[in-house]
PDB file of C-alpha atoms in Angstrom:
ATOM      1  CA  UNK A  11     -71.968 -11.823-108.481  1.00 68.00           C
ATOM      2  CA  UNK A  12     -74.255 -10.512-111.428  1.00 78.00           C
ATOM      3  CA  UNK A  13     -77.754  -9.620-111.178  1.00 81.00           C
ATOM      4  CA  UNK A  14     -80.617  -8.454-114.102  1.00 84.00           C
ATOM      5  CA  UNK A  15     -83.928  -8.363-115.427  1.00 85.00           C
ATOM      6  CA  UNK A  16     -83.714 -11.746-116.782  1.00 88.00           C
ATOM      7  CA  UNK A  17     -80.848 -13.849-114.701  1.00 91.00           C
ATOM      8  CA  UNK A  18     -79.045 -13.943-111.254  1.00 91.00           C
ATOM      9  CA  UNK A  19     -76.025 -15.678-110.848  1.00 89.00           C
ATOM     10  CA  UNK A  20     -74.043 -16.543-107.449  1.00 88.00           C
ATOM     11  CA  UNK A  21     -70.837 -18.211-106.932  1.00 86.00           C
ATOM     12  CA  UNK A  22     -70.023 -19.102-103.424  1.00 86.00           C
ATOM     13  CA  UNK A  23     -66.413 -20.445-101.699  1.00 84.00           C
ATOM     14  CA  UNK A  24     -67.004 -22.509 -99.295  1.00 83.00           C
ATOM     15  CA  UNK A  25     -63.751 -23.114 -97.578  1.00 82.00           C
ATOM     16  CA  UNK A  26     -64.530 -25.691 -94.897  1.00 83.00           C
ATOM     17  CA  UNK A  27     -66.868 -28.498 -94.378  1.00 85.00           C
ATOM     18  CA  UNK A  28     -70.465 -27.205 -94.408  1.00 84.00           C
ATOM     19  CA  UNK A  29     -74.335 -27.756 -95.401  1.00 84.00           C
ATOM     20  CA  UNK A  30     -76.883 -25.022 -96.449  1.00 81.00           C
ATOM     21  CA  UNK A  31     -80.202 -24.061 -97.665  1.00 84.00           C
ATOM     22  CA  UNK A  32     -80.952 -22.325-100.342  1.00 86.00           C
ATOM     23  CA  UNK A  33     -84.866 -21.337-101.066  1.00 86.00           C
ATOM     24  CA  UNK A  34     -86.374 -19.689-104.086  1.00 87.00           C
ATOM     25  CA  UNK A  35     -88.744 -17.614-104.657  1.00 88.00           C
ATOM     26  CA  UNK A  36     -91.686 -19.430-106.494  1.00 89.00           C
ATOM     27  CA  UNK A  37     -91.902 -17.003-109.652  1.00 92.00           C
ATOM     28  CA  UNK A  38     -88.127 -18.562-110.029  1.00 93.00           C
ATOM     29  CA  UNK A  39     -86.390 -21.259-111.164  1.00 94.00           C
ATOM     30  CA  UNK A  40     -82.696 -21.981-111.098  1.00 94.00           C
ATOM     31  CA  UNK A  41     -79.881 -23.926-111.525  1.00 94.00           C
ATOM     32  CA  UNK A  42     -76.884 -25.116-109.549  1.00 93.00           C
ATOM     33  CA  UNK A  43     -73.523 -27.258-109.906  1.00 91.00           C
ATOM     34  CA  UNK A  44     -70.094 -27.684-108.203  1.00 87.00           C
ATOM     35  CA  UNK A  45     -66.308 -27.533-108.220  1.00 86.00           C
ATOM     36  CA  UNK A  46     -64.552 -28.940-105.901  1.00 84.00           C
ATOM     37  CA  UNK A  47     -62.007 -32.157-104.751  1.00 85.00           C
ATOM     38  CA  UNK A  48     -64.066 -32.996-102.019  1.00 86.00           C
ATOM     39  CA  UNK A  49     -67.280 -34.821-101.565  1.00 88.00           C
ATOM     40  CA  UNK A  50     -70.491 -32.624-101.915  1.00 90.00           C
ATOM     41  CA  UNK A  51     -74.510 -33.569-102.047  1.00 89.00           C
ATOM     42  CA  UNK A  52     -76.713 -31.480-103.724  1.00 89.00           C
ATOM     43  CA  UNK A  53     -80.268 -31.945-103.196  1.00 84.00           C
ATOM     44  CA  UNK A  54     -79.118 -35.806-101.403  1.00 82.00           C
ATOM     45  CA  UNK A  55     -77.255 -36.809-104.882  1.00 84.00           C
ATOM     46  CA  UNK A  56     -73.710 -37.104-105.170  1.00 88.00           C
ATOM     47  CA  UNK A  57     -72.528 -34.124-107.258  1.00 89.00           C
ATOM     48  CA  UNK A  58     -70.354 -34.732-109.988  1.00 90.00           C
ATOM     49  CA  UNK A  59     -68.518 -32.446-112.639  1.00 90.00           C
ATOM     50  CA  UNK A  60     -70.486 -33.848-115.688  1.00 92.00           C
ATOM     51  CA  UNK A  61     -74.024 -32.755-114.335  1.00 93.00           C
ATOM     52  CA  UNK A  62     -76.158 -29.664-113.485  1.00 94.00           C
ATOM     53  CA  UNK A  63     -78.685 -29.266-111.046  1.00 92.00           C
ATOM     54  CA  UNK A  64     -81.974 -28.136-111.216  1.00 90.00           C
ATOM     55  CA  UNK A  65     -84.615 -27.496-108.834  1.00 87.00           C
ATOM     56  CA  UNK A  66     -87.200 -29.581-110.615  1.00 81.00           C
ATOM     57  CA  UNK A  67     -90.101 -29.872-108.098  1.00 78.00           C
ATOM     58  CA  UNK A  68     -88.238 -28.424-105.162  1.00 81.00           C
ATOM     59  CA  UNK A  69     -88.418 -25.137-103.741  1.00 83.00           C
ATOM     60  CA  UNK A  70     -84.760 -24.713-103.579  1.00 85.00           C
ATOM     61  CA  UNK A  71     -81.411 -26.786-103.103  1.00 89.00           C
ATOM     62  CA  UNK A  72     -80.061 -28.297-100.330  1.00 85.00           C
ATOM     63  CA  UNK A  73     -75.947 -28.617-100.640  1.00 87.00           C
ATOM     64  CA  UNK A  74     -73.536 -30.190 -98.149  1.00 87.00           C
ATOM     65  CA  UNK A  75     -70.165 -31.167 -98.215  1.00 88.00           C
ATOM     66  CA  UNK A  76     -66.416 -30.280 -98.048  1.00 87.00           C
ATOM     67  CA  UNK A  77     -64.384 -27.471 -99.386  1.00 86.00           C
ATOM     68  CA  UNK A  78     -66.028 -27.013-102.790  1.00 87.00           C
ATOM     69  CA  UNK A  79     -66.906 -23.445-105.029  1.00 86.00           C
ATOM     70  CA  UNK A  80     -71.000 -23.798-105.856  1.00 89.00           C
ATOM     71  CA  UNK A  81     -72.320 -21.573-108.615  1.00 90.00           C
ATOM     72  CA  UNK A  82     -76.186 -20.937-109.079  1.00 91.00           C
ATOM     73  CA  UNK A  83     -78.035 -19.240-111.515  1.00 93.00           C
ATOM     74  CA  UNK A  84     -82.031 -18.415-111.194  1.00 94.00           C
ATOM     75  CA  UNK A  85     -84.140 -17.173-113.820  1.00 95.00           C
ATOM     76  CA  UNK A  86     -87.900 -16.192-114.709  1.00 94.00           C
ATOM     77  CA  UNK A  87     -90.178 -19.355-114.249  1.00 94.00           C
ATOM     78  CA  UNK A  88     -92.374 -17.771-116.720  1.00 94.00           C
ATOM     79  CA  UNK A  89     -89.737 -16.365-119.143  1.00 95.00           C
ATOM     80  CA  UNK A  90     -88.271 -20.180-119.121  1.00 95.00           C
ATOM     81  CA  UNK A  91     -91.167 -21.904-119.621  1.00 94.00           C
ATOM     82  CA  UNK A  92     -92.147 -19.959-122.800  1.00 94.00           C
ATOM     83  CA  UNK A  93     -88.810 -20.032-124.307  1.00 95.00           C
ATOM     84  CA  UNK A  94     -88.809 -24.292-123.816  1.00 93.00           C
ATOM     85  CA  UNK A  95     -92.258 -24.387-125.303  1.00 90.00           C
ATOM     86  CA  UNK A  96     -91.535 -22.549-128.209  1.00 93.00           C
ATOM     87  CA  UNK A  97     -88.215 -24.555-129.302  1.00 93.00           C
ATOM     88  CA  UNK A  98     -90.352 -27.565-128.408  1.00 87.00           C
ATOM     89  CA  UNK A  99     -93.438 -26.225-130.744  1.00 87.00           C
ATOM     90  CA  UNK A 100     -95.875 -26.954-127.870  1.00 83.00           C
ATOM     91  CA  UNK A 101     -97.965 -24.779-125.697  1.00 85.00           C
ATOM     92  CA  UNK A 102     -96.571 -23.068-122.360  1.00 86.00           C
ATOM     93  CA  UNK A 103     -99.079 -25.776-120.104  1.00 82.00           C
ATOM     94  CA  UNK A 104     -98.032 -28.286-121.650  1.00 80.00           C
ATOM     95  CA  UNK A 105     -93.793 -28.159-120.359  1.00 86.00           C
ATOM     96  CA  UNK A 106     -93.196 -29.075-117.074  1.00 84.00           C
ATOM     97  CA  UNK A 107     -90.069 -28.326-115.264  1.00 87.00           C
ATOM     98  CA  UNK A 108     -89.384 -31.016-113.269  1.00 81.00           C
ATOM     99  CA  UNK A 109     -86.148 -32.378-114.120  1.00 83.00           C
ATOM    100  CA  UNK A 110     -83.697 -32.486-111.291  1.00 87.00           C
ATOM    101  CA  UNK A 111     -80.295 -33.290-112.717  1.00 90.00           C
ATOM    102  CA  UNK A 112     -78.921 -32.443-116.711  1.00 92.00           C
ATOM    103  CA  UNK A 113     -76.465 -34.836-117.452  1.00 90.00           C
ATOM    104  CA  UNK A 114     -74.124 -33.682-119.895  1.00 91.00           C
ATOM    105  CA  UNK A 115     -71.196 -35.615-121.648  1.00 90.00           C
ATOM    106  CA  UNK A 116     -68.026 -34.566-120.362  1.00 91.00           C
ATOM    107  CA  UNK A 117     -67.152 -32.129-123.590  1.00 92.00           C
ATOM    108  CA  UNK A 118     -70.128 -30.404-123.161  1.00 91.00           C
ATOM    109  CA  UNK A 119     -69.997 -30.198-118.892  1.00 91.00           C
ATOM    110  CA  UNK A 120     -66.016 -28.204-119.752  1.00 91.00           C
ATOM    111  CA  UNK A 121     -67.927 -26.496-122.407  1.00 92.00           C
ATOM    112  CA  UNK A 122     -70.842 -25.066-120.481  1.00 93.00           C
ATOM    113  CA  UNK A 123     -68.793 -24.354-117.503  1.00 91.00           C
ATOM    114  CA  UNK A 124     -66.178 -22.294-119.719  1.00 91.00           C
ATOM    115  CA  UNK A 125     -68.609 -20.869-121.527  1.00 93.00           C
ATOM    116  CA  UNK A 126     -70.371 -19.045-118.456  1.00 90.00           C
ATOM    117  CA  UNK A 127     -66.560 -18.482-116.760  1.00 87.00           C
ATOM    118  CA  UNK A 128     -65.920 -16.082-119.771  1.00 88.00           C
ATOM    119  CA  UNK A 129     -69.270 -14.533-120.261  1.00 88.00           C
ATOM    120  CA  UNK A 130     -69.285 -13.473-116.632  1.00 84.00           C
ATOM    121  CA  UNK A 131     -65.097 -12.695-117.114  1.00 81.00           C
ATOM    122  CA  UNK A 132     -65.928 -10.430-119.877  1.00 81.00           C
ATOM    123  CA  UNK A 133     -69.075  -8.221-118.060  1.00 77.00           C
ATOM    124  CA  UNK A 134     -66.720  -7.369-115.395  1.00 70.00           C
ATOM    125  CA  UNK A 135     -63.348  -5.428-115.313  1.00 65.00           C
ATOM    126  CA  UNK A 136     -61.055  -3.914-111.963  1.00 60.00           C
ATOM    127  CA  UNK A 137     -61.975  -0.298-111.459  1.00 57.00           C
ATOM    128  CA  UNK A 138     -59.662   2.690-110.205  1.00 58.00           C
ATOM    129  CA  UNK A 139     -60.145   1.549-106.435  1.00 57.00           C
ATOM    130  CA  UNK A 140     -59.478  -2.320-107.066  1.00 54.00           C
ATOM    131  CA  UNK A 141     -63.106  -3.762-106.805  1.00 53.00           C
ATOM    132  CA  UNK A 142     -64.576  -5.480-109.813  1.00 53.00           C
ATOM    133  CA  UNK A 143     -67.397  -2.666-111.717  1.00 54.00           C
ATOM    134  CA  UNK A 144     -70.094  -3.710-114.059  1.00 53.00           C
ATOM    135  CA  UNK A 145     -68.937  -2.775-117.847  1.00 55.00           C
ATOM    136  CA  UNK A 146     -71.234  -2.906-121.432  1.00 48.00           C
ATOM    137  CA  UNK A 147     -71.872  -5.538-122.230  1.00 67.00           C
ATOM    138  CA  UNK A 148     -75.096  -7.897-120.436  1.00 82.00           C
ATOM    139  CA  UNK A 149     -74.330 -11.434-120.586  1.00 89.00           C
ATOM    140  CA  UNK A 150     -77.711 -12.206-119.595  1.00 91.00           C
ATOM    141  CA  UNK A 151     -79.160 -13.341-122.736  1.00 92.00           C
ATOM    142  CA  UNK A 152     -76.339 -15.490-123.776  1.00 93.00           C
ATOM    143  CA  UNK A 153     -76.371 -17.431-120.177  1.00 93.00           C
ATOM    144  CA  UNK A 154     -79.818 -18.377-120.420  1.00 94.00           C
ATOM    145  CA  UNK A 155     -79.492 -19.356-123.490  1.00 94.00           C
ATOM    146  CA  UNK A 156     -76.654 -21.762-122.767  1.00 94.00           C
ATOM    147  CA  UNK A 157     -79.080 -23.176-119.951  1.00 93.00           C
ATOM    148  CA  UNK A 158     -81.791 -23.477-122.352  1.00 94.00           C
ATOM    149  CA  UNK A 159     -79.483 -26.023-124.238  1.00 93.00           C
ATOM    150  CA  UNK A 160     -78.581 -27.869-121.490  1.00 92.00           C
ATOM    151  CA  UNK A 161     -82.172 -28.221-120.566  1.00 91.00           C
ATOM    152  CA  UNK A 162     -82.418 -29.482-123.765  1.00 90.00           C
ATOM    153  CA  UNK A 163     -79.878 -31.622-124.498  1.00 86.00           C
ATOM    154  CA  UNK A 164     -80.321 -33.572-121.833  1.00 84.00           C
ATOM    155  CA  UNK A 165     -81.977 -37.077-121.325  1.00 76.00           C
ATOM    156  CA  UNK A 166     -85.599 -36.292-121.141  1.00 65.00           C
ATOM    157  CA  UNK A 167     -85.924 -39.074-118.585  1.00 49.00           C
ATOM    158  CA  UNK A 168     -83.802 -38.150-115.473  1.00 46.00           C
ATOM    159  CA  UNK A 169     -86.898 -37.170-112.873  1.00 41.00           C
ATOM    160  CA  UNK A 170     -89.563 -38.539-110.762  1.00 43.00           C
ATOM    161  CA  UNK A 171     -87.532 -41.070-108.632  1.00 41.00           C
ATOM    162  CA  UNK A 172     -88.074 -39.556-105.464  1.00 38.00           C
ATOM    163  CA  UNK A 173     -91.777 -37.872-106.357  1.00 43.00           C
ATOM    164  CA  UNK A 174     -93.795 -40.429-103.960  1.00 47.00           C
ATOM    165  CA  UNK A 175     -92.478 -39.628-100.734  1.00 51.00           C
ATOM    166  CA  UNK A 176     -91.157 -35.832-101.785  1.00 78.00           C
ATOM    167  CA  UNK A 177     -88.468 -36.340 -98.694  1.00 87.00           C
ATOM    168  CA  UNK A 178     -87.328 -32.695 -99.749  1.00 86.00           C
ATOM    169  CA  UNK A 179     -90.637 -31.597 -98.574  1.00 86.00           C
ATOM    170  CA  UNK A 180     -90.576 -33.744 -95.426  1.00 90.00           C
ATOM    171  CA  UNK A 181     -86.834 -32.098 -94.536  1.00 92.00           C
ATOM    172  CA  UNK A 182     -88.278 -28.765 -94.965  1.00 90.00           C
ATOM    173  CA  UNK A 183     -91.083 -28.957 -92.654  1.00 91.00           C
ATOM    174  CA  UNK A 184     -88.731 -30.343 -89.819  1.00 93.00           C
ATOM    175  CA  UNK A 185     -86.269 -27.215 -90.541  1.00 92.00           C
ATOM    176  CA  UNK A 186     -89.513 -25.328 -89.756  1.00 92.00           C
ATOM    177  CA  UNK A 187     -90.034 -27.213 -86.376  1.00 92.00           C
ATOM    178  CA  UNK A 188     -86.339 -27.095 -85.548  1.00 91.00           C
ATOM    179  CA  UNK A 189     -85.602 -23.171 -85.897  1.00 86.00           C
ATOM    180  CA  UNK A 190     -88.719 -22.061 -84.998  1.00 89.00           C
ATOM    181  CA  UNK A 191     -88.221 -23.682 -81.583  1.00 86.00           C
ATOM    182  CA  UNK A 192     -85.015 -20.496 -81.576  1.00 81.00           C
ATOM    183  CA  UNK A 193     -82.474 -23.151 -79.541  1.00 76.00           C
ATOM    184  CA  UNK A 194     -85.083 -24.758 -77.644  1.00 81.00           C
ATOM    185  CA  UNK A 195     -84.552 -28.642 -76.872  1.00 83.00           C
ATOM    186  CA  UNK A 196     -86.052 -30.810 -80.036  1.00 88.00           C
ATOM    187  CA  UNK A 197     -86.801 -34.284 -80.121  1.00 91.00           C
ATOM    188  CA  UNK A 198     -86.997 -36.712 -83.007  1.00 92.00           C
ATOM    189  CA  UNK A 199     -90.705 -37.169 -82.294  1.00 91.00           C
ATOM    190  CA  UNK A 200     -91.377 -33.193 -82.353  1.00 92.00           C
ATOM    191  CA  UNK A 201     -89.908 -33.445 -85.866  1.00 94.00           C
ATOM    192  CA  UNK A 202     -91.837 -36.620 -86.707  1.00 91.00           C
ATOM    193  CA  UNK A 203     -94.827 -34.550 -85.648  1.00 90.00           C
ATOM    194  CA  UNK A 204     -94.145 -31.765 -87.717  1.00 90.00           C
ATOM    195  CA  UNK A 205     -93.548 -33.577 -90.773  1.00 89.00           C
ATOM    196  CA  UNK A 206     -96.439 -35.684 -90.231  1.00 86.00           C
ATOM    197  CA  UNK A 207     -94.247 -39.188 -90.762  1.00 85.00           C
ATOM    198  CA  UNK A 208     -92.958 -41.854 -88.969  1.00 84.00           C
ATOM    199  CA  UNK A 209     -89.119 -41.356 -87.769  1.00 88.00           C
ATOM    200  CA  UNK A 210     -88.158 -44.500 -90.609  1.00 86.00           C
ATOM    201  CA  UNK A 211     -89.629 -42.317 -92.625  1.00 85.00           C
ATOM    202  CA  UNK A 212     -87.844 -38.942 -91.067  1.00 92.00           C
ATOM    203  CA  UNK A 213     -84.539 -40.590 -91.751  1.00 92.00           C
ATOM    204  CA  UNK A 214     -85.198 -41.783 -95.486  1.00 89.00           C
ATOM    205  CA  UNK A 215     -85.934 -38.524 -95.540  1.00 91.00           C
ATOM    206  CA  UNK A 216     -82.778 -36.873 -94.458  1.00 93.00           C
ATOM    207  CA  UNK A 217     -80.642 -39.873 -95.806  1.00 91.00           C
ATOM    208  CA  UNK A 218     -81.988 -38.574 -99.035  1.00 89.00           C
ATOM    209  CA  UNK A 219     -81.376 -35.201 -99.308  1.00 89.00           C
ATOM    210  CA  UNK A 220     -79.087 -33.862 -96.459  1.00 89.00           C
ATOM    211  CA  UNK A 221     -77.013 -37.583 -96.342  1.00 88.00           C
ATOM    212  CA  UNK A 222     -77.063 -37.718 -92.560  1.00 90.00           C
ATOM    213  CA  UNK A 223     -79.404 -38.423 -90.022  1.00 94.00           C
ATOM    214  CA  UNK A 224     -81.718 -35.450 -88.647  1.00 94.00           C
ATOM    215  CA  UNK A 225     -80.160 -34.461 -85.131  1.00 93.00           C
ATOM    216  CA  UNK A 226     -76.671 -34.620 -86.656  1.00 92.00           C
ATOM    217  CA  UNK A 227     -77.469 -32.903 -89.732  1.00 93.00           C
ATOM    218  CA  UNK A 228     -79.396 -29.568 -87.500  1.00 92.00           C
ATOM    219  CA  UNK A 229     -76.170 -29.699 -85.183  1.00 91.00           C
ATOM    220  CA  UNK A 230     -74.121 -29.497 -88.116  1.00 91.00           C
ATOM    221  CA  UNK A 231     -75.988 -26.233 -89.404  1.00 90.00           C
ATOM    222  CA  UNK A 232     -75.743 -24.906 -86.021  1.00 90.00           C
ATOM    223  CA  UNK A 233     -71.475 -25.357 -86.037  1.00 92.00           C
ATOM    224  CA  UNK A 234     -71.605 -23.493 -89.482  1.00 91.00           C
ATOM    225  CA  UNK A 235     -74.095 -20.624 -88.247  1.00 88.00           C
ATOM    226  CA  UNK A 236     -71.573 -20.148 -85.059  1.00 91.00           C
ATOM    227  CA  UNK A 237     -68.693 -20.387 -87.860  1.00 91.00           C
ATOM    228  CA  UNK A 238     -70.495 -17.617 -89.631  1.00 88.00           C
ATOM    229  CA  UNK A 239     -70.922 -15.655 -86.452  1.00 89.00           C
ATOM    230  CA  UNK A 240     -67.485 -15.861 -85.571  1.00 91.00           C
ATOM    231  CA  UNK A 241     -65.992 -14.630 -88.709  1.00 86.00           C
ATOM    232  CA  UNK A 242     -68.025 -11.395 -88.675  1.00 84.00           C
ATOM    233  CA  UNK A 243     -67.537 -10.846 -84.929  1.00 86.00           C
ATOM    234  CA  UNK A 244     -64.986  -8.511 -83.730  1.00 82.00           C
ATOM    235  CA  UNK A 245     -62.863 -10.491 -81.540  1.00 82.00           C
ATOM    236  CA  UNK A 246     -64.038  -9.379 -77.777  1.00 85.00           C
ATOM    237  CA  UNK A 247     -64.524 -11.014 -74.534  1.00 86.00           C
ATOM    238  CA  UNK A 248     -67.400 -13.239 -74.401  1.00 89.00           C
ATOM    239  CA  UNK A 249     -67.582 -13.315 -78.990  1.00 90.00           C
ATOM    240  CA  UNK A 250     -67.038 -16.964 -78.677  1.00 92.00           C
ATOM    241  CA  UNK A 251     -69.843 -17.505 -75.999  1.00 92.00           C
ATOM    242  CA  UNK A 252     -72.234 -15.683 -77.693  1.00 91.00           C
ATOM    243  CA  UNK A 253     -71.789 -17.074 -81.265  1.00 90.00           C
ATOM    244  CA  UNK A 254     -72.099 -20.130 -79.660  1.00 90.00           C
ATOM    245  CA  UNK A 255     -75.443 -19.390 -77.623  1.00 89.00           C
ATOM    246  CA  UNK A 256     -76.930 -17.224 -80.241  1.00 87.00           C
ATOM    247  CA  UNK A 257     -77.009 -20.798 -82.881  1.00 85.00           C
ATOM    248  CA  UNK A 258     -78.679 -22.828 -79.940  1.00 85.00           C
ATOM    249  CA  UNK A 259     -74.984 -24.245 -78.596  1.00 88.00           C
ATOM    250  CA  UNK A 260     -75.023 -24.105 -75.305  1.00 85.00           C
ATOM    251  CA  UNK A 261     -72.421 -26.597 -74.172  1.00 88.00           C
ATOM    252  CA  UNK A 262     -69.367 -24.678 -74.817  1.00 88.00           C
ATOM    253  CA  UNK A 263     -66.874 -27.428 -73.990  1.00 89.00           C
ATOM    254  CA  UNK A 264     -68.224 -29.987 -75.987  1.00 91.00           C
ATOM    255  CA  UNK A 265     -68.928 -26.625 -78.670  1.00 92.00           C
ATOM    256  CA  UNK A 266     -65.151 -26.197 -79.270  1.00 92.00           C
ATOM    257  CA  UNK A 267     -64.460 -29.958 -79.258  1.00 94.00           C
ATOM    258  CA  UNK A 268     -66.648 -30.213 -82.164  1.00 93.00           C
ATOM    259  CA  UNK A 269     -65.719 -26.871 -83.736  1.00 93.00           C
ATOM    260  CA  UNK A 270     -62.664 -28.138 -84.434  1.00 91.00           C
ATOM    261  CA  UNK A 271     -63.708 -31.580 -84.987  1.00 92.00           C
ATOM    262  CA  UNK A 272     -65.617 -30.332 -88.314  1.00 90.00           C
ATOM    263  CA  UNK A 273     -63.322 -27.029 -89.214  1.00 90.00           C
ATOM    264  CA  UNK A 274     -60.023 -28.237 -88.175  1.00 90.00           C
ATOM    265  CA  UNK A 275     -59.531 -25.299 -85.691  1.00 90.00           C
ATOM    266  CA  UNK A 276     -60.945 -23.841 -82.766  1.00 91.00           C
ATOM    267  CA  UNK A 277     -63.608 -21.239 -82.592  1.00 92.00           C
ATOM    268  CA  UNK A 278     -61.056 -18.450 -81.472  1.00 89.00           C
ATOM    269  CA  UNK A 279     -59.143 -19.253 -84.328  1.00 89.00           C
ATOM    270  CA  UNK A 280     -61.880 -18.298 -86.192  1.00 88.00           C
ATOM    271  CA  UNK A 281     -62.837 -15.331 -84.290  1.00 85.00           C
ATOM    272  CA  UNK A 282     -63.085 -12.254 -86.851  1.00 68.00           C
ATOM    273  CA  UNK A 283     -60.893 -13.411 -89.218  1.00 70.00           C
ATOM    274  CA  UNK A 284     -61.979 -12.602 -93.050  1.00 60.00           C
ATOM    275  CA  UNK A 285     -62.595 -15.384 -95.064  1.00 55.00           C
ATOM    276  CA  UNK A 286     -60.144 -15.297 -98.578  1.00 51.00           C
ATOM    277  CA  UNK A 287     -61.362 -13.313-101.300  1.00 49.00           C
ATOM    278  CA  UNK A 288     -64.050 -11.846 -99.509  1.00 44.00           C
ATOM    279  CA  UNK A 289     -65.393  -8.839 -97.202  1.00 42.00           C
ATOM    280  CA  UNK A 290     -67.244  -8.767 -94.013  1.00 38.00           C
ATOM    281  CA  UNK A 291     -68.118  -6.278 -91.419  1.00 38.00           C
ATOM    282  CA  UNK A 292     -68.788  -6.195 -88.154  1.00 37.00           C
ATOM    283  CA  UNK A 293     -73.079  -6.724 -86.407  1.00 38.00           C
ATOM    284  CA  UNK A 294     -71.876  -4.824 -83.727  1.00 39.00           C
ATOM    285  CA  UNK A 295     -71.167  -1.747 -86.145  1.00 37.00           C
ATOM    286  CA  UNK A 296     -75.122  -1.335 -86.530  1.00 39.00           C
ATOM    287  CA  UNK A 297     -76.032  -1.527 -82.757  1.00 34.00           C
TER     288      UNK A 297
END
């Protein structure tokens, strides 16, 4: 959506049930929060209108949930760390960002969320072929600083909760088990194995952060990567087959019974159909 020296902002539509991963790059840190009717976890905690995430001592986010618009914004670890410590009047070692929600009263939530709706409005304007063309203008300074004051404002004491066990650490070592093994059968215990805990342990894990148990939360990814696959197929013979094969899926009956179980329609439905508001092209075009 908008990109710069000192900020990077994404807004995403998600317009069916799905989970995701999202994983920064260490010299970053970011931010995260949701619109939506539906239910949606972020990070294993109930999202809710009044609060922004942040990625505390996590390497990233992990969302899931219904139909829901996400919005994340990343900036300079470094950059973010001096700026705290010098409204603070402390040295740079001595701020830690490890906070993991900002709670905000619900004036200030509208307020924040309005705030970067315009800022973004304003940097942007239709050009002569219909897409949306960067104008003067850089709203970069004025975002962070409105995430500097939420970081702020915040109740210092909203972090550490989960810091013994770091599940979010244990549910990224499994993903590493499960999609390195590229489809191949995995068992609880070669996930137990990888994470180096018991499964009790695997599944506090997972309850935590992803809000479903480990098998059903990986087949659940694997749906929305053959839901992804499907939209920027063209339809052919065979498209369906091999978006389901090519995310480790394949039982292709019981595929499109719970296809549409999760999306509410089957997988031909889907079959190279753009998603609203957005453009996609075909894999096949690069062969």
């Amino acid at each position: 959506m908008f990109s710069s020296d000192k900020i990077s902002v994404l807004g995403m539509h998600h317009h069916a049930s799905s989970v995701g991963v999202i994983v920064m790059k260490p010299d970053y840190f970011s931010f995260m929060w949701w619109d939506g009717n539906e239910e949606c976890r972020i990070n294993g905690k109930l999202a809710r209108s009044t609060e922004i995430y942040a990625q505390g001592e996590q390497d990233g986010f992990y969302a899931a949930g219904g139909a829901r618009q996400t919005m994340g914004i990343a900036v300079r670890r470094s950059e973010l760390i001096a700026t705290l410590a010098a409204l603070q009047g402390v040295g740079p070692e001595d701020v830690q960002l490890d906070r993991t929600v900002l709670q905000l009263s619900a004036k200030a939530a509208g307020r924040f969320r309005s705030s970067i709706g315009t800022l973004l409005g304003n940097a942007f304007e239709p050009g002569p072929d219909g897409f949306r063309s960067r104008i003067a203008g850089d709203p970069s300074e004025a975002i962070f600083g409105l995430l500097v004051d939420a970081y702020l404002g915040s109740p210092p004491n909203q972090l550490r909760e989960d810091r013994p066990r770091r599940p979010e650490k244990i549910v990224r070592q499994a993903e590493e088990c499960f999609f390195a093994a590229q489809g191949a059968p995995v068992s609880l215990a070669d996930l137990c194995a990888a994470a180096s805990v018991s499964q009790s342990s695997l599944y506090r894990a997972f309850s935590a952060v992803c809000g479903e148990p480990p098998l059903a939360y990986f087949h659940k990814r694997q749906l929305t990567d053959a839901r992804r696959r499907l939209v920027h197929l063209p339809a052919y013979r065979g498209a369906v087959k091999f978006a389901a094969l090519s995310a480790g899926l394949s039982e292709l009956g019981r595929f499109s019974v719970e296809y549409r179980t999760l999306f509410g329609e089957s997988p031909s439905s889907t079959l190279g159909r753009k998603p609203p508001n957005s453009s996609v092209s075909s894999p096949r075009s690069n062969r």
